[in-house]
Amino acid sequence: MNHLLKFYFKSTGNSVISRLEFKKDLFIGIFGFLIENVSYILTIFFTISSIPSFQGWSLYQMGFLYGFTLIPIGIDHLFTDELWRVAYFRVYRGDVDRYFLRPVPVLFQVIAENLQLEALGEIIVGVIMLCVCGSKSNIIWNYQLVVMVFCAAIFGAFIISGIKIFCCAPSLVFKKSGKLMQIMYNFRDYTRYPIGIYPGVIKFLLTFVFPFGLMINYPVETIFFGTYNPLIISAALIVISIIFMAIGIIFWCICIRKYESSGS
């Protein structure tokens, strides 16, 4: 375990050092994420402002929901962004071959390859939205809600990572699976609005198949409306994160046994 930790910190440290050599590029990347999310915030603002009632949600509550979506997504983005490159082109180009030369699990090497500092832009915007909109929404905090928010942020990121690993794994066999991962990731867009506005099929998908709704919409509804028991939501997130990570890793192990270099 110690040698894996040393490898991880050394690898991510090298990634950070290499990125800091191009500070302008790094800051432009972070600023780009800030601008992207600000544009989404403005879209939500104009959408909600033109509708008298949006399923009983106020503008500040919608802003809080949007900020909440950015936290687990940003955490996952920070640590596992390299999976996108593997799914889209690293296997196809034969770049994955070098991972097999080290006595370290391939998946661990992939995750340790890159610390995506641009994701800090997402996390910063998310925290600001939670603080500003939360203060305007008269939330009555207690320890159960705090635990639920923590579980949604941390274990929600694990759920996303598990899904990404599962969708990335077929690239080890078929050389590319980026489109599959993108289809999965597009479901996150539904969480920016209350889950109650969607038909039953979408609710089912967001709860059981791609549980973005479970880790984002359900906790936020509980914070504002007391819809669910916070501790049950927290426990569900922990259990589901373990299940999704286990499924993703097992499927990755199955696919990696079938890996053949592309030779390109």
PDB file of C-alpha atoms in Angstrom:
ATOM      1  CA  MET A   1       0.000   0.000   0.000  1.00  0.00           C
ATOM      2  CA  ASN A   2       2.816   2.414   0.870  1.00  0.00           C
ATOM      3  CA  HIS A   3       4.497   1.980  -2.496  1.00  0.00           C
ATOM      4  CA  LEU A   4       1.184   2.667  -4.253  1.00  0.00           C
ATOM      5  CA  LEU A   5       0.707   5.877  -2.287  1.00  0.00           C
ATOM      6  CA  LYS A   6       4.262   6.962  -3.051  1.00  0.00           C
ATOM      7  CA  PHE A   7       3.707   6.199  -6.725  1.00  0.00           C
ATOM      8  CA  TYR A   8       0.433   8.146  -6.766  1.00  0.00           C
ATOM      9  CA  PHE A   9       1.821  11.262  -5.104  1.00  0.00           C
ATOM     10  CA  LYS A  10       4.944  11.214  -7.241  1.00  0.00           C
ATOM     11  CA  SER A  11       2.946  10.763 -10.453  1.00  0.00           C
ATOM     12  CA  THR A  12       0.351  13.432  -9.655  1.00  0.00           C
ATOM     13  CA  GLY A  13       3.118  15.711  -8.381  1.00  0.00           C
ATOM     14  CA  ASN A  14       4.904  15.428 -11.711  1.00  0.00           C
ATOM     15  CA  SER A  15       1.599  16.170 -13.441  1.00  0.00           C
ATOM     16  CA  VAL A  16       1.089  19.325 -11.391  1.00  0.00           C
ATOM     17  CA  ILE A  17       4.685  20.482 -11.947  1.00  0.00           C
ATOM     18  CA  SER A  18       4.361  19.980 -15.700  1.00  0.00           C
ATOM     19  CA  ARG A  19       1.108  21.937 -15.764  1.00  0.00           C
ATOM     20  CA  LEU A  20       2.573  24.762 -13.701  1.00  0.00           C
ATOM     21  CA  GLU A  21       5.320  25.167 -16.290  1.00  0.00           C
ATOM     22  CA  PHE A  22       2.591  26.564 -18.532  1.00  0.00           C
ATOM     23  CA  LYS A  23       0.829  28.821 -16.013  1.00  0.00           C
ATOM     24  CA  LYS A  24      -1.024  30.846 -18.629  1.00  0.00           C
ATOM     25  CA  ASP A  25      -2.493  27.704 -20.152  1.00  0.00           C
ATOM     26  CA  LEU A  26      -3.541  26.460 -16.705  1.00  0.00           C
ATOM     27  CA  PHE A  27      -5.201  29.721 -15.719  1.00  0.00           C
ATOM     28  CA  ILE A  28      -6.943  29.949 -19.083  1.00  0.00           C
ATOM     29  CA  GLY A  29      -8.299  26.430 -18.506  1.00  0.00           C
ATOM     30  CA  ILE A  30      -9.584  27.284 -15.028  1.00  0.00           C
ATOM     31  CA  PHE A  31     -11.018  30.572 -16.281  1.00  0.00           C
ATOM     32  CA  GLY A  32     -12.673  28.720 -19.154  1.00  0.00           C
ATOM     33  CA  PHE A  33     -14.509  26.424 -16.719  1.00  0.00           C
ATOM     34  CA  LEU A  34     -15.547  29.480 -14.699  1.00  0.00           C
ATOM     35  CA  ILE A  35     -16.965  31.184 -17.798  1.00  0.00           C
ATOM     36  CA  GLU A  36     -18.720  28.002 -18.930  1.00  0.00           C
ATOM     37  CA  ASN A  37     -20.462  27.595 -15.600  1.00  0.00           C
ATOM     38  CA  VAL A  38     -21.342  31.275 -15.326  1.00  0.00           C
ATOM     39  CA  SER A  39     -23.053  30.984 -18.723  1.00  0.00           C
ATOM     40  CA  TYR A  40     -25.094  28.036 -17.406  1.00  0.00           C
ATOM     41  CA  ILE A  41     -26.000  30.056 -14.331  1.00  0.00           C
ATOM     42  CA  LEU A  42     -27.221  32.936 -16.497  1.00  0.00           C
ATOM     43  CA  THR A  43     -29.243  30.492 -18.602  1.00  0.00           C
ATOM     44  CA  ILE A  44     -30.932  29.152 -15.473  1.00  0.00           C
ATOM     45  CA  PHE A  45     -31.542  32.698 -14.229  1.00  0.00           C
ATOM     46  CA  PHE A  46     -33.288  33.817 -17.429  1.00  0.00           C
ATOM     47  CA  THR A  47     -35.230  30.551 -17.666  1.00  0.00           C
ATOM     48  CA  ILE A  48     -36.553  30.727 -14.110  1.00  0.00           C
ATOM     49  CA  SER A  49     -37.181  34.479 -14.263  1.00  0.00           C
ATOM     50  CA  SER A  50     -39.573  34.018 -17.186  1.00  0.00           C
ATOM     51  CA  ILE A  51     -41.598  31.288 -15.431  1.00  0.00           C
ATOM     52  CA  PRO A  52     -43.878  32.333 -12.527  1.00  0.00           C
ATOM     53  CA  SER A  53     -43.638  28.955 -10.791  1.00  0.00           C
ATOM     54  CA  PHE A  54     -41.084  26.226 -11.424  1.00  0.00           C
ATOM     55  CA  GLN A  55     -42.338  23.225  -9.473  1.00  0.00           C
ATOM     56  CA  GLY A  56     -42.306  25.411  -6.341  1.00  0.00           C
ATOM     57  CA  TRP A  57     -38.574  26.149  -6.629  1.00  0.00           C
ATOM     58  CA  SER A  58     -37.272  29.689  -6.150  1.00  0.00           C
ATOM     59  CA  LEU A  59     -34.428  31.222  -8.138  1.00  0.00           C
ATOM     60  CA  TYR A  60     -32.010  30.842  -5.211  1.00  0.00           C
ATOM     61  CA  GLN A  61     -32.993  27.214  -4.711  1.00  0.00           C
ATOM     62  CA  MET A  62     -32.309  26.530  -8.386  1.00  0.00           C
ATOM     63  CA  GLY A  63     -28.934  28.253  -8.008  1.00  0.00           C
ATOM     64  CA  PHE A  64     -28.172  26.074  -4.989  1.00  0.00           C
ATOM     65  CA  LEU A  65     -29.115  22.966  -6.994  1.00  0.00           C
ATOM     66  CA  TYR A  66     -26.799  23.972  -9.817  1.00  0.00           C
ATOM     67  CA  GLY A  67     -23.940  24.658  -7.422  1.00  0.00           C
ATOM     68  CA  PHE A  68     -24.540  21.305  -5.785  1.00  0.00           C
ATOM     69  CA  THR A  69     -24.142  19.519  -9.135  1.00  0.00           C
ATOM     70  CA  LEU A  70     -20.661  20.965  -9.584  1.00  0.00           C
ATOM     71  CA  ILE A  71     -19.146  19.593  -6.376  1.00  0.00           C
ATOM     72  CA  PRO A  72     -19.127  15.779  -6.958  1.00  0.00           C
ATOM     73  CA  ILE A  73     -18.649  16.267 -10.697  1.00  0.00           C
ATOM     74  CA  GLY A  74     -15.719  18.616 -10.065  1.00  0.00           C
ATOM     75  CA  ILE A  75     -14.096  16.235  -7.565  1.00  0.00           C
ATOM     76  CA  ASP A  76     -14.340  13.364 -10.035  1.00  0.00           C
ATOM     77  CA  HIS A  77     -13.053  15.602 -12.818  1.00  0.00           C
ATOM     78  CA  LEU A  78     -10.052  16.577 -10.676  1.00  0.00           C
ATOM     79  CA  PHE A  79      -8.890  13.013 -10.067  1.00  0.00           C
ATOM     80  CA  THR A  80     -10.070  10.779 -12.945  1.00  0.00           C
ATOM     81  CA  ASP A  81     -10.019  12.951 -16.053  1.00  0.00           C
ATOM     82  CA  GLU A  82      -7.384  10.725 -17.668  1.00  0.00           C
ATOM     83  CA  LEU A  83     -10.083   8.088 -18.263  1.00  0.00           C
ATOM     84  CA  TRP A  84     -11.486  10.304 -21.022  1.00  0.00           C
ATOM     85  CA  ARG A  85      -8.171  10.244 -22.887  1.00  0.00           C
ATOM     86  CA  VAL A  86      -7.901   6.478 -22.535  1.00  0.00           C
ATOM     87  CA  ALA A  87     -11.447   5.994 -23.826  1.00  0.00           C
ATOM     88  CA  TYR A  88     -10.988   8.325 -26.799  1.00  0.00           C
ATOM     89  CA  PHE A  89      -7.445   7.833 -28.077  1.00  0.00           C
ATOM     90  CA  ARG A  90      -4.784   6.424 -25.711  1.00  0.00           C
ATOM     91  CA  VAL A  91      -5.648   2.769 -26.388  1.00  0.00           C
ATOM     92  CA  TYR A  92      -6.082   3.463 -30.091  1.00  0.00           C
ATOM     93  CA  ARG A  93      -2.615   5.049 -30.283  1.00  0.00           C
ATOM     94  CA  GLY A  94      -0.953   2.322 -28.242  1.00  0.00           C
ATOM     95  CA  ASP A  95      -0.083   4.682 -25.366  1.00  0.00           C
ATOM     96  CA  VAL A  96      -1.524   2.239 -22.822  1.00  0.00           C
ATOM     97  CA  ASP A  97       1.214  -0.329 -23.533  1.00  0.00           C
ATOM     98  CA  ARG A  98       3.672   1.439 -21.230  1.00  0.00           C
ATOM     99  CA  TYR A  99       1.398   0.896 -18.224  1.00  0.00           C
ATOM    100  CA  PHE A 100       1.996  -2.846 -18.476  1.00  0.00           C
ATOM    101  CA  LEU A 101       5.736  -2.388 -17.943  1.00  0.00           C
ATOM    102  CA  ARG A 102       5.350  -1.331 -14.304  1.00  0.00           C
ATOM    103  CA  PRO A 103       4.419  -3.569 -11.343  1.00  0.00           C
ATOM    104  CA  VAL A 104       1.469  -1.310 -10.572  1.00  0.00           C
ATOM    105  CA  PRO A 105      -2.186  -1.933 -11.559  1.00  0.00           C
ATOM    106  CA  VAL A 106      -2.952  -0.331 -14.915  1.00  0.00           C
ATOM    107  CA  LEU A 107      -6.110   1.402 -13.693  1.00  0.00           C
ATOM    108  CA  PHE A 108      -4.209   2.922 -10.765  1.00  0.00           C
ATOM    109  CA  GLN A 109      -1.560   4.244 -13.168  1.00  0.00           C
ATOM    110  CA  VAL A 110      -4.223   5.757 -15.424  1.00  0.00           C
ATOM    111  CA  ILE A 111      -5.869   7.616 -12.543  1.00  0.00           C
ATOM    112  CA  ALA A 112      -2.490   8.767 -11.168  1.00  0.00           C
ATOM    113  CA  GLU A 113      -1.392   9.991 -14.600  1.00  0.00           C
ATOM    114  CA  ASN A 114      -3.061  13.373 -14.406  1.00  0.00           C
ATOM    115  CA  LEU A 115      -4.451  15.716 -11.761  1.00  0.00           C
ATOM    116  CA  GLN A 116      -6.823  17.951 -13.728  1.00  0.00           C
ATOM    117  CA  LEU A 117      -6.356  21.315 -12.012  1.00  0.00           C
ATOM    118  CA  GLU A 118      -8.880  22.992 -14.326  1.00  0.00           C
ATOM    119  CA  ALA A 119     -11.574  21.194 -12.324  1.00  0.00           C
ATOM    120  CA  LEU A 120     -10.870  23.647  -9.517  1.00  0.00           C
ATOM    121  CA  GLY A 121     -12.901  26.124 -11.564  1.00  0.00           C
ATOM    122  CA  GLU A 122     -15.973  23.891 -11.253  1.00  0.00           C
ATOM    123  CA  ILE A 123     -15.454  23.338  -7.535  1.00  0.00           C
ATOM    124  CA  ILE A 124     -14.918  27.060  -6.855  1.00  0.00           C
ATOM    125  CA  VAL A 125     -18.104  28.026  -8.685  1.00  0.00           C
ATOM    126  CA  GLY A 126     -20.019  25.258  -6.901  1.00  0.00           C
ATOM    127  CA  VAL A 127     -18.877  26.360  -3.436  1.00  0.00           C
ATOM    128  CA  ILE A 128     -19.688  30.009  -4.203  1.00  0.00           C
ATOM    129  CA  MET A 129     -23.166  29.092  -5.451  1.00  0.00           C
ATOM    130  CA  LEU A 130     -23.839  26.984  -2.358  1.00  0.00           C
ATOM    131  CA  CYS A 131     -22.737  29.774  -0.018  1.00  0.00           C
ATOM    132  CA  VAL A 132     -24.563  32.607  -1.785  1.00  0.00           C
ATOM    133  CA  CYS A 133     -27.795  30.809  -2.681  1.00  0.00           C
ATOM    134  CA  GLY A 134     -27.833  28.822   0.549  1.00  0.00           C
ATOM    135  CA  SER A 135     -27.667  32.012   2.623  1.00  0.00           C
ATOM    136  CA  LYS A 136     -30.647  33.398   0.684  1.00  0.00           C
ATOM    137  CA  SER A 137     -32.736  30.243   1.049  1.00  0.00           C
ATOM    138  CA  ASN A 138     -33.089  30.163   4.853  1.00  0.00           C
ATOM    139  CA  ILE A 139     -31.790  26.624   5.190  1.00  0.00           C
ATOM    140  CA  ILE A 140     -31.973  25.197   8.692  1.00  0.00           C
ATOM    141  CA  TRP A 141     -28.863  23.074   8.978  1.00  0.00           C
ATOM    142  CA  ASN A 142     -28.428  20.111  11.308  1.00  0.00           C
ATOM    143  CA  TYR A 143     -25.871  17.346  11.566  1.00  0.00           C
ATOM    144  CA  GLN A 144     -27.937  14.980   9.416  1.00  0.00           C
ATOM    145  CA  LEU A 145     -27.985  17.427   6.496  1.00  0.00           C
ATOM    146  CA  VAL A 146     -24.258  18.113   6.876  1.00  0.00           C
ATOM    147  CA  VAL A 147     -23.517  14.372   6.773  1.00  0.00           C
ATOM    148  CA  MET A 148     -25.738  13.983   3.716  1.00  0.00           C
ATOM    149  CA  VAL A 149     -24.011  16.850   1.865  1.00  0.00           C
ATOM    150  CA  PHE A 150     -20.601  15.344   2.656  1.00  0.00           C
ATOM    151  CA  CYS A 151     -21.710  11.900   1.439  1.00  0.00           C
ATOM    152  CA  ALA A 152     -23.245  13.368  -1.719  1.00  0.00           C
ATOM    153  CA  ALA A 153     -20.019  15.204  -2.566  1.00  0.00           C
ATOM    154  CA  ILE A 154     -17.496  12.449  -1.790  1.00  0.00           C
ATOM    155  CA  PHE A 155     -19.406   9.254  -2.516  1.00  0.00           C
ATOM    156  CA  GLY A 156     -21.201  10.928  -5.425  1.00  0.00           C
ATOM    157  CA  ALA A 157     -17.764  11.443  -6.992  1.00  0.00           C
ATOM    158  CA  PHE A 158     -17.045   7.731  -6.454  1.00  0.00           C
ATOM    159  CA  ILE A 159     -20.291   6.841  -8.233  1.00  0.00           C
ATOM    160  CA  ILE A 160     -19.331   8.976 -11.222  1.00  0.00           C
ATOM    161  CA  SER A 161     -15.851   7.464 -11.272  1.00  0.00           C
ATOM    162  CA  GLY A 162     -17.288   3.942 -11.149  1.00  0.00           C
ATOM    163  CA  ILE A 163     -19.526   4.659 -14.127  1.00  0.00           C
ATOM    164  CA  LYS A 164     -16.617   6.206 -16.029  1.00  0.00           C
ATOM    165  CA  ILE A 165     -14.382   3.207 -15.359  1.00  0.00           C
ATOM    166  CA  PHE A 166     -17.144   0.884 -16.576  1.00  0.00           C
ATOM    167  CA  CYS A 167     -17.632   2.927 -19.769  1.00  0.00           C
ATOM    168  CA  CYS A 168     -13.887   3.300 -20.339  1.00  0.00           C
ATOM    169  CA  ALA A 169     -13.146  -0.426 -19.988  1.00  0.00           C
ATOM    170  CA  PRO A 170     -14.504  -1.457 -23.438  1.00  0.00           C
ATOM    171  CA  SER A 171     -11.821   0.730 -25.047  1.00  0.00           C
ATOM    172  CA  LEU A 172      -9.284  -1.894 -23.912  1.00  0.00           C
ATOM    173  CA  VAL A 173     -11.018  -4.370 -26.220  1.00  0.00           C
ATOM    174  CA  PHE A 174     -12.476  -2.194 -28.975  1.00  0.00           C
ATOM    175  CA  LYS A 175      -9.788   0.562 -28.879  1.00  0.00           C
ATOM    176  CA  LYS A 176     -12.307   3.372 -28.332  1.00  0.00           C
ATOM    177  CA  SER A 177     -15.298   3.904 -26.058  1.00  0.00           C
ATOM    178  CA  GLY A 178     -15.358   7.667 -25.665  1.00  0.00           C
ATOM    179  CA  LYS A 179     -18.805   8.031 -27.205  1.00  0.00           C
ATOM    180  CA  LEU A 180     -20.246   5.565 -24.709  1.00  0.00           C
ATOM    181  CA  MET A 181     -18.750   7.541 -21.836  1.00  0.00           C
ATOM    182  CA  GLN A 182     -20.084  10.792 -23.284  1.00  0.00           C
ATOM    183  CA  ILE A 183     -23.615   9.388 -23.531  1.00  0.00           C
ATOM    184  CA  MET A 184     -23.420   8.434 -19.854  1.00  0.00           C
ATOM    185  CA  TYR A 185     -21.998  11.792 -18.843  1.00  0.00           C
ATOM    186  CA  ASN A 186     -24.705  13.723 -20.682  1.00  0.00           C
ATOM    187  CA  PHE A 187     -27.228  12.508 -18.102  1.00  0.00           C
ATOM    188  CA  ARG A 188     -25.673  14.924 -15.609  1.00  0.00           C
ATOM    189  CA  ASP A 189     -27.348  17.795 -17.483  1.00  0.00           C
ATOM    190  CA  TYR A 190     -30.747  16.609 -16.261  1.00  0.00           C
ATOM    191  CA  THR A 191     -29.745  17.201 -12.641  1.00  0.00           C
ATOM    192  CA  ARG A 192     -29.565  20.963 -13.121  1.00  0.00           C
ATOM    193  CA  TYR A 193     -33.353  21.105 -12.850  1.00  0.00           C
ATOM    194  CA  PRO A 194     -35.747  19.527 -10.320  1.00  0.00           C
ATOM    195  CA  ILE A 195     -36.151  15.830 -10.997  1.00  0.00           C
ATOM    196  CA  GLY A 196     -39.933  16.175 -10.597  1.00  0.00           C
ATOM    197  CA  ILE A 197     -40.288  17.863 -13.998  1.00  0.00           C
ATOM    198  CA  TYR A 198     -39.138  14.748 -15.855  1.00  0.00           C
ATOM    199  CA  PRO A 199     -41.224  11.735 -16.951  1.00  0.00           C
ATOM    200  CA  GLY A 200     -40.980   8.447 -15.094  1.00  0.00           C
ATOM    201  CA  VAL A 201     -38.413   6.917 -17.459  1.00  0.00           C
ATOM    202  CA  ILE A 202     -35.923   9.738 -16.890  1.00  0.00           C
ATOM    203  CA  LYS A 203     -36.500   9.611 -13.126  1.00  0.00           C
ATOM    204  CA  PHE A 204     -35.808   5.868 -13.163  1.00  0.00           C
ATOM    205  CA  LEU A 205     -32.586   6.309 -15.141  1.00  0.00           C
ATOM    206  CA  LEU A 206     -31.387   9.147 -12.880  1.00  0.00           C
ATOM    207  CA  THR A 207     -32.097   7.086  -9.775  1.00  0.00           C
ATOM    208  CA  PHE A 208     -31.040   3.531 -10.592  1.00  0.00           C
ATOM    209  CA  VAL A 209     -29.032   3.408 -13.846  1.00  0.00           C
ATOM    210  CA  PHE A 210     -27.047   6.656 -13.858  1.00  0.00           C
ATOM    211  CA  PRO A 211     -27.784   7.822 -10.302  1.00  0.00           C
ATOM    212  CA  PHE A 212     -26.883  11.476 -10.747  1.00  0.00           C
ATOM    213  CA  GLY A 213     -30.322  12.331  -9.427  1.00  0.00           C
ATOM    214  CA  LEU A 214     -29.817  10.242  -6.305  1.00  0.00           C
ATOM    215  CA  MET A 215     -26.605  12.050  -5.389  1.00  0.00           C
ATOM    216  CA  ILE A 216     -27.739  15.554  -6.410  1.00  0.00           C
ATOM    217  CA  ASN A 217     -31.493  16.086  -6.756  1.00  0.00           C
ATOM    218  CA  TYR A 218     -32.613  13.931  -3.845  1.00  0.00           C
ATOM    219  CA  PRO A 219     -30.256  15.538  -1.298  1.00  0.00           C
ATOM    220  CA  VAL A 220     -31.155  19.056  -2.435  1.00  0.00           C
ATOM    221  CA  GLU A 221     -34.889  18.312  -2.257  1.00  0.00           C
ATOM    222  CA  THR A 222     -34.307  16.985   1.251  1.00  0.00           C
ATOM    223  CA  ILE A 223     -32.445  20.154   2.257  1.00  0.00           C
ATOM    224  CA  PHE A 224     -35.248  22.445   1.085  1.00  0.00           C
ATOM    225  CA  PHE A 225     -38.411  20.384   1.473  1.00  0.00           C
ATOM    226  CA  GLY A 226     -37.510  17.537   3.835  1.00  0.00           C
ATOM    227  CA  THR A 227     -38.644  15.074   1.173  1.00  0.00           C
ATOM    228  CA  TYR A 228     -36.447  12.183   2.321  1.00  0.00           C
ATOM    229  CA  ASN A 229     -34.592  11.035   5.414  1.00  0.00           C
ATOM    230  CA  PRO A 230     -31.036  12.484   5.192  1.00  0.00           C
ATOM    231  CA  LEU A 231     -29.412   9.518   6.908  1.00  0.00           C
ATOM    232  CA  ILE A 232     -31.104   7.035   4.572  1.00  0.00           C
ATOM    233  CA  ILE A 233     -29.917   9.067   1.574  1.00  0.00           C
ATOM    234  CA  SER A 234     -26.393   9.109   3.036  1.00  0.00           C
ATOM    235  CA  ALA A 235     -26.388   5.346   3.607  1.00  0.00           C
ATOM    236  CA  ALA A 236     -27.760   4.716   0.114  1.00  0.00           C
ATOM    237  CA  LEU A 237     -25.010   6.841  -1.430  1.00  0.00           C
ATOM    238  CA  ILE A 238     -22.301   4.947   0.423  1.00  0.00           C
ATOM    239  CA  VAL A 239     -23.684   1.547  -0.575  1.00  0.00           C
ATOM    240  CA  ILE A 240     -24.304   2.524  -4.194  1.00  0.00           C
ATOM    241  CA  SER A 241     -20.841   4.074  -4.532  1.00  0.00           C
ATOM    242  CA  ILE A 242     -19.293   0.777  -3.392  1.00  0.00           C
ATOM    243  CA  ILE A 243     -21.474  -1.172  -5.835  1.00  0.00           C
ATOM    244  CA  PHE A 244     -20.715   1.068  -8.820  1.00  0.00           C
ATOM    245  CA  MET A 245     -16.987   1.186  -8.107  1.00  0.00           C
ATOM    246  CA  ALA A 246     -16.907  -2.607  -7.696  1.00  0.00           C
ATOM    247  CA  ILE A 247     -18.798  -3.154 -10.960  1.00  0.00           C
ATOM    248  CA  GLY A 248     -16.556  -0.704 -12.794  1.00  0.00           C
ATOM    249  CA  ILE A 249     -13.321  -2.244 -11.496  1.00  0.00           C
ATOM    250  CA  ILE A 250     -14.475  -5.831 -12.108  1.00  0.00           C
ATOM    251  CA  PHE A 251     -15.500  -4.994 -15.670  1.00  0.00           C
ATOM    252  CA  TRP A 252     -12.171  -3.203 -16.185  1.00  0.00           C
ATOM    253  CA  CYS A 253     -10.303  -6.336 -15.010  1.00  0.00           C
ATOM    254  CA  ILE A 254     -12.322  -8.493 -17.409  1.00  0.00           C
ATOM    255  CA  CYS A 255     -11.586  -6.202 -20.352  1.00  0.00           C
ATOM    256  CA  ILE A 256      -7.901  -5.782 -19.543  1.00  0.00           C
ATOM    257  CA  ARG A 257      -7.406  -9.550 -19.824  1.00  0.00           C
ATOM    258  CA  LYS A 258      -8.563  -9.217 -23.425  1.00  0.00           C
ATOM    259  CA  TYR A 259      -6.302  -6.224 -24.164  1.00  0.00           C
ATOM    260  CA  GLU A 260      -4.186  -6.332 -27.301  1.00  0.00           C
ATOM    261  CA  SER A 261      -1.933  -3.496 -28.404  1.00  0.00           C
ATOM    262  CA  SER A 262      -3.234  -1.539 -31.348  1.00  0.00           C
ATOM    263  CA  GLY A 263       0.244  -1.409 -32.829  1.00  0.00           C
ATOM    264  CA  SER A 264      -0.306   2.126 -34.059  1.00  0.00           C
TER     265      SER A 264
END
